Coordinates of C-alpha atoms in Angstrom, one line a residue:
X461 CA 28.2 6.6 0.6
X462 CA 24.9 7.1 2.4
X463 CA 21.9 5.2 0.9
X464 CA 18.9 6.9 -0.6
X465 CA 15.2 6.5 -0.1
X466 CA 13.4 5.0 -3.1
X467 CA 9.9 6.3 -3.9
X468 CA 7.9 3.7 -5.9
X469 CA 4.7 4.3 -7.7
X470 CA 2.6 1.5 -9.2
X471 CA 0.7 2.8 -12.3
X472 CA -1.9 1.5 -14.6
X473 CA -3.6 3.6 -17.2
X474 CA -2.8 6.8 -15.3
X475 CA -2.4 9.2 -18.2
X476 CA -4.7 11.7 -16.5
X477 CA -2.5 12.0 -13.4
X478 CA 1.0 10.6 -14.0
X479 CA 2.7 13.8 -15.2
X480 CA 1.2 16.0 -12.5
X481 CA 1.9 13.5 -9.7
X482 CA 5.5 12.7 -10.8
X483 CA 6.3 16.4 -11.2
X484 CA 5.3 16.9 -7.6
X485 CA 7.0 13.8 -6.3
X486 CA 10.3 14.8 -7.9
X487 CA 10.3 17.9 -5.6
X488 CA 10.6 15.7 -2.6
X489 CA 12.2 12.4 -3.7
X490 CA 15.8 11.2 -3.6
X491 CA 15.1 8.5 -6.2
X492 CA 11.9 7.5 -8.1
X493 CA 10.8 4.1 -9.4
X494 CA 7.7 3.7 -11.5
X495 CA 6.2 0.3 -12.2
X496 CA 4.0 0.5 -15.3
X497 CA 1.7 -2.5 -14.9
X498 CA 0.9 -3.0 -18.6
X499 CA -0.9 0.3 -19.2
X500 CA -2.8 0.4 -22.5
X501 CA -3.3 4.2 -22.6
X502 CA -0.6 6.8 -23.1
X503 CA 1.1 6.3 -19.7
X504 CA 4.2 4.6 -21.1
X505 CA 4.7 7.4 -23.7
X506 CA 4.4 10.0 -21.0
X507 CA 6.8 8.2 -18.7
X508 CA 9.4 8.1 -21.5
X509 CA 9.3 11.9 -21.6
X510 CA 10.4 12.3 -17.9
X511 CA 14.1 12.2 -17.2
X512 CA 15.7 10.9 -14.0
X513 CA 13.0 8.2 -13.3
X514 CA 13.6 4.5 -13.2
X515 CA 10.8 2.6 -15.0
X516 CA 9.9 -1.1 -14.8
X517 CA 7.3 -2.1 -17.5
X518 CA 5.1 -5.2 -17.2
X519 CA 4.3 -6.4 -20.7
X520 CA 0.7 -7.0 -19.6
X521 CA -1.5 -6.0 -16.7
X522 CA -0.7 -8.3 -13.7
X523 CA -2.4 -6.5 -10.8
X524 CA -1.7 -4.0 -8.0
X525 CA 0.1 -6.5 -5.9
X526 CA 2.3 -7.5 -8.8
X527 CA 3.4 -3.9 -9.3
X528 CA 4.3 -3.6 -5.6
X529 CA 6.1 -6.9 -5.8
X530 CA 8.3 -5.6 -8.6
X531 CA 9.1 -2.5 -6.5
X532 CA 10.0 -4.8 -3.6
X533 CA 12.2 -7.0 -5.8
X534 CA 14.0 -4.0 -7.2
X535 CA 14.6 -2.5 -3.8
X536 CA 16.0 -5.8 -2.4
X537 CA 18.3 -6.2 -5.5
X538 CA 19.6 -2.6 -4.9
X539 CA 19.7 -2.5 -1.1
X540 CA 23.3 -1.3 -1.2
X541 CA 21.8 1.9 -2.7
X542 CA 18.6 2.3 -0.8
X543 CA 17.7 2.1 2.9
X544 CA 13.9 3.0 2.8
X545 CA 11.2 2.2 0.2
X546 CA 8.1 4.4 0.1
X547 CA 5.1 3.3 -1.9
X548 CA 2.7 6.0 -3.1
X549 CA -0.3 5.7 -5.5
X550 CA -0.4 7.7 -8.7
X551 CA -4.1 8.7 -8.6
X552 CA -3.5 12.0 -6.9
X553 CA -5.0 10.8 -3.6
X554 CA -1.6 11.0 -1.7
X555 CA 0.3 14.2 -0.9
X556 CA 3.9 14.0 -2.1
X557 CA 4.8 16.7 0.4
X558 CA 4.5 14.1 3.1
X559 CA 7.4 12.0 1.7
X560 CA 10.3 13.7 3.5
X561 CA 8.6 13.3 6.9
X562 CA 7.9 9.6 6.2
X563 CA 11.5 9.0 5.2
X564 CA 12.8 11.1 8.2
X565 CA 10.7 9.1 10.7
X566 CA 12.0 5.8 9.3
X567 CA 15.6 6.9 9.4
X568 CA 15.2 8.3 12.9
X569 CA 14.3 4.8 14.0
X570 CA 16.8 2.7 11.9
X571 CA 19.5 2.5 14.5
X572 CA 18.0 2.4 18.0
X573 CA 14.5 1.0 17.5
X574 CA 14.0 0.2 13.8
X575 CA 10.5 0.2 12.3
X576 CA 9.7 -2.3 9.6
X577 CA 6.6 -0.5 8.3
X578 CA 5.4 3.0 8.7
X579 CA 1.9 2.8 7.3
X580 CA -0.3 5.7 6.3
X581 CA -3.7 6.0 7.8
X582 CA -6.6 8.1 6.5
X583 CA -8.6 7.5 9.7
X584 CA -5.9 8.1 12.4
X585 CA -7.0 11.7 12.8
X586 CA -10.3 13.4 12.2
X587 CA -9.9 16.4 9.8
X588 CA -12.8 18.5 8.6
X589 CA -11.0 18.8 5.2
X590 CA -11.1 15.1 4.6
X591 CA -13.2 13.7 1.8
X592 CA -16.1 11.4 2.5
X593 CA -15.2 7.9 1.2
X594 CA -17.6 5.7 -0.8
X595 CA -19.7 4.0 1.9
X596 CA -19.0 0.4 0.7
X597 CA -15.2 1.1 0.8
X598 CA -15.3 2.5 4.2
X599 CA -17.4 -0.3 5.6
X600 CA -15.1 -3.0 4.2
X601 CA -12.1 -1.1 5.5
X602 CA -13.5 -1.0 8.9
X603 CA -14.5 -4.7 9.0
X604 CA -11.2 -5.9 7.6
X605 CA -9.1 -3.6 9.8
X606 CA -11.0 -4.8 12.9
X607 CA -10.4 -8.4 11.9
X608 CA -6.7 -7.8 11.4
X609 CA -6.4 -6.2 14.8
X610 CA -8.4 -8.9 16.5
X611 CA -6.6 -11.8 14.9
X612 CA -3.1 -10.5 14.4
X613 CA -2.6 -8.3 17.4
X614 CA -2.2 -5.0 15.6
X615 CA -3.7 -1.7 16.5
X616 CA -4.4 -0.3 13.0
X617 CA -7.0 2.2 11.8
X618 CA -6.5 1.7 8.0
X619 CA -5.6 -1.7 6.5
X620 CA -5.6 -0.5 2.9
X621 CA -3.7 2.8 2.6
X622 CA -1.2 2.7 -0.3
X623 CA 1.2 5.2 1.2
X624 CA 3.7 3.2 3.2
X625 CA 7.4 3.3 4.1
X626 CA 9.3 0.1 4.5
X627 CA 12.8 -0.7 5.9
X628 CA 14.5 -2.3 2.9
X629 CA 16.0 -5.1 5.0
X630 CA 12.6 -6.2 6.0
X631 CA 11.3 -6.6 2.4
X632 CA 13.0 -10.0 1.9
X633 CA 10.9 -11.4 4.7
X634 CA 7.8 -11.1 2.6
X635 CA 6.6 -13.8 0.2
X636 CA 4.2 -12.0 -2.1
X637 CA 1.9 -14.4 -4.0
X638 CA -1.3 -12.4 -4.2
X639 CA -0.9 -10.1 -7.2
X640 CA -4.2 -8.2 -6.8
X641 CA -5.8 -5.7 -4.4
X642 CA -5.6 -8.1 -1.4
X643 CA -1.8 -8.1 -1.5
X644 CA -1.6 -5.6 1.5
X645 CA -3.6 -8.1 3.6
X646 CA -1.1 -10.8 2.8
X647 CA 1.6 -8.4 4.0
X648 CA -0.2 -7.8 7.3
X649 CA -0.4 -11.5 8.1
X650 CA 3.3 -12.1 7.2
X651 CA 4.3 -9.0 9.2
X652 CA 2.5 -10.4 12.2
X653 CA 4.1 -13.8 11.7
X654 CA 7.5 -12.1 11.6
X655 CA 6.8 -10.0 14.6
X656 CA 7.5 -6.8 12.6
X657 CA 7.3 -3.4 14.2
X658 CA 4.5 -1.3 12.6
X659 CA 3.5 2.3 13.3
X660 CA 0.8 4.3 11.6
X661 CA 1.2 7.8 10.1
X662 CA -1.7 10.2 9.7
X663 CA -2.5 11.2 6.0
X664 CA -5.3 13.2 4.6
X665 CA -8.4 11.3 3.3
X666 CA -8.8 12.3 -0.4
X667 CA -11.0 10.6 -3.0
X668 CA -10.8 12.2 -6.4
X669 CA -12.5 9.5 -8.5
X670 CA -15.0 7.6 -6.5
X671 CA -16.1 5.8 -9.6
X672 CA -12.8 4.0 -10.1
X673 CA -13.2 0.3 -10.8
X674 CA -11.5 -2.6 -9.0
X675 CA -12.3 -4.7 -12.0
X676 CA -14.5 -7.7 -12.6
X677 CA -16.3 -9.2 -9.7
X678 CA -14.5 -7.1 -7.2
X679 CA -16.7 -4.1 -8.1
X680 CA -19.4 -6.0 -6.1
X681 CA -18.7 -5.0 -2.5
X682 CA -20.0 -8.3 -1.0
X683 CA -17.8 -10.4 -3.4
X684 CA -14.8 -8.1 -2.7
X685 CA -15.2 -8.5 1.1
X686 CA -15.4 -12.3 0.6
X687 CA -12.3 -12.2 -1.5
X688 CA -10.4 -10.3 1.3
X689 CA -11.6 -12.8 3.9
X690 CA -10.5 -15.7 1.7
X691 CA -7.0 -14.2 1.3
X692 CA -6.7 -13.6 5.1
X693 CA -7.9 -17.1 5.9
X694 CA -5.5 -18.7 3.4
X695 CA -2.5 -16.6 4.5
X696 CA -3.1 -17.1 8.2
X697 CA -3.2 -20.9 7.6
X698 CA 0.0 -20.7 5.6
X699 CA 1.7 -18.7 8.3
X700 CA 0.5 -21.0 11.1
X701 CA -1.5 -18.2 12.8
X702 CA -4.9 -18.6 14.4
X703 CA -7.6 -16.2 15.7
X704 CA -7.0 -14.6 19.1
X705 CA -10.5 -15.4 20.2
X706 CA -13.1 -18.0 19.2
X707 CA -15.7 -15.2 18.9
X708 CA -13.7 -13.3 16.2
X709 CA -13.3 -16.5 14.2
X710 CA -17.1 -17.1 14.3
X711 CA -18.0 -13.5 13.5
X712 CA -15.6 -12.3 10.8
X713 CA -17.2 -14.1 7.9
X714 CA -20.6 -12.5 8.7
X715 CA -19.4 -8.9 9.2
X716 CA -19.9 -6.5 6.4
X717 CA -19.0 -3.2 7.7
X718 CA -13.5 -0.7 3.4

């Protein structure tokens, strides 16, 4: 029996979007997993009304990275059923109509030249219909993406896009310990250490709620950037990786240009 693609959505207090997004995702998905990360609004009740969806519920809010880790763990435990995992956010900023193409591209490469990660990028192509991102987020994305490329040898244009496809067999190579918003950065370092094959996929740039909070000190852009650099430093040291150039090591802590 052929394996399915699993579409996973991390959600936290998404009562405004969850029904609309999942109704649309169901049009394109072979199987859907929702990780409810301790929502305190009506998200859990709304999810209970939707048939045909697998739901994992965290008893308390653990963080964005923790929700993705639960999706990874579930996929690994059921890899006899699934060959591809696609993660998509539930805030309406990703287009579910892209899902079949993401899955197709992954499957086209599974046999001859398998990809480990097909990563969405909001900046791979210029599109006049794109939203204008909040300036601090764009600046931090640019700086962190440049650092990742310089130090890890990637050629990325968007380090933070939540729309990604993974080869299920590759997921067991990750050791997710950062449970917050920097979890994707931890994955980039580990992907480089494992010499994973990564390709980007152009997606529209859509910001529906620019006022969304990261929570706590991370709402301060300078502190958020410092947190991201700290995670990259720690993960590179743990993975035994060093900067490609002395200059990039000297410069990255001073750059502030997400």
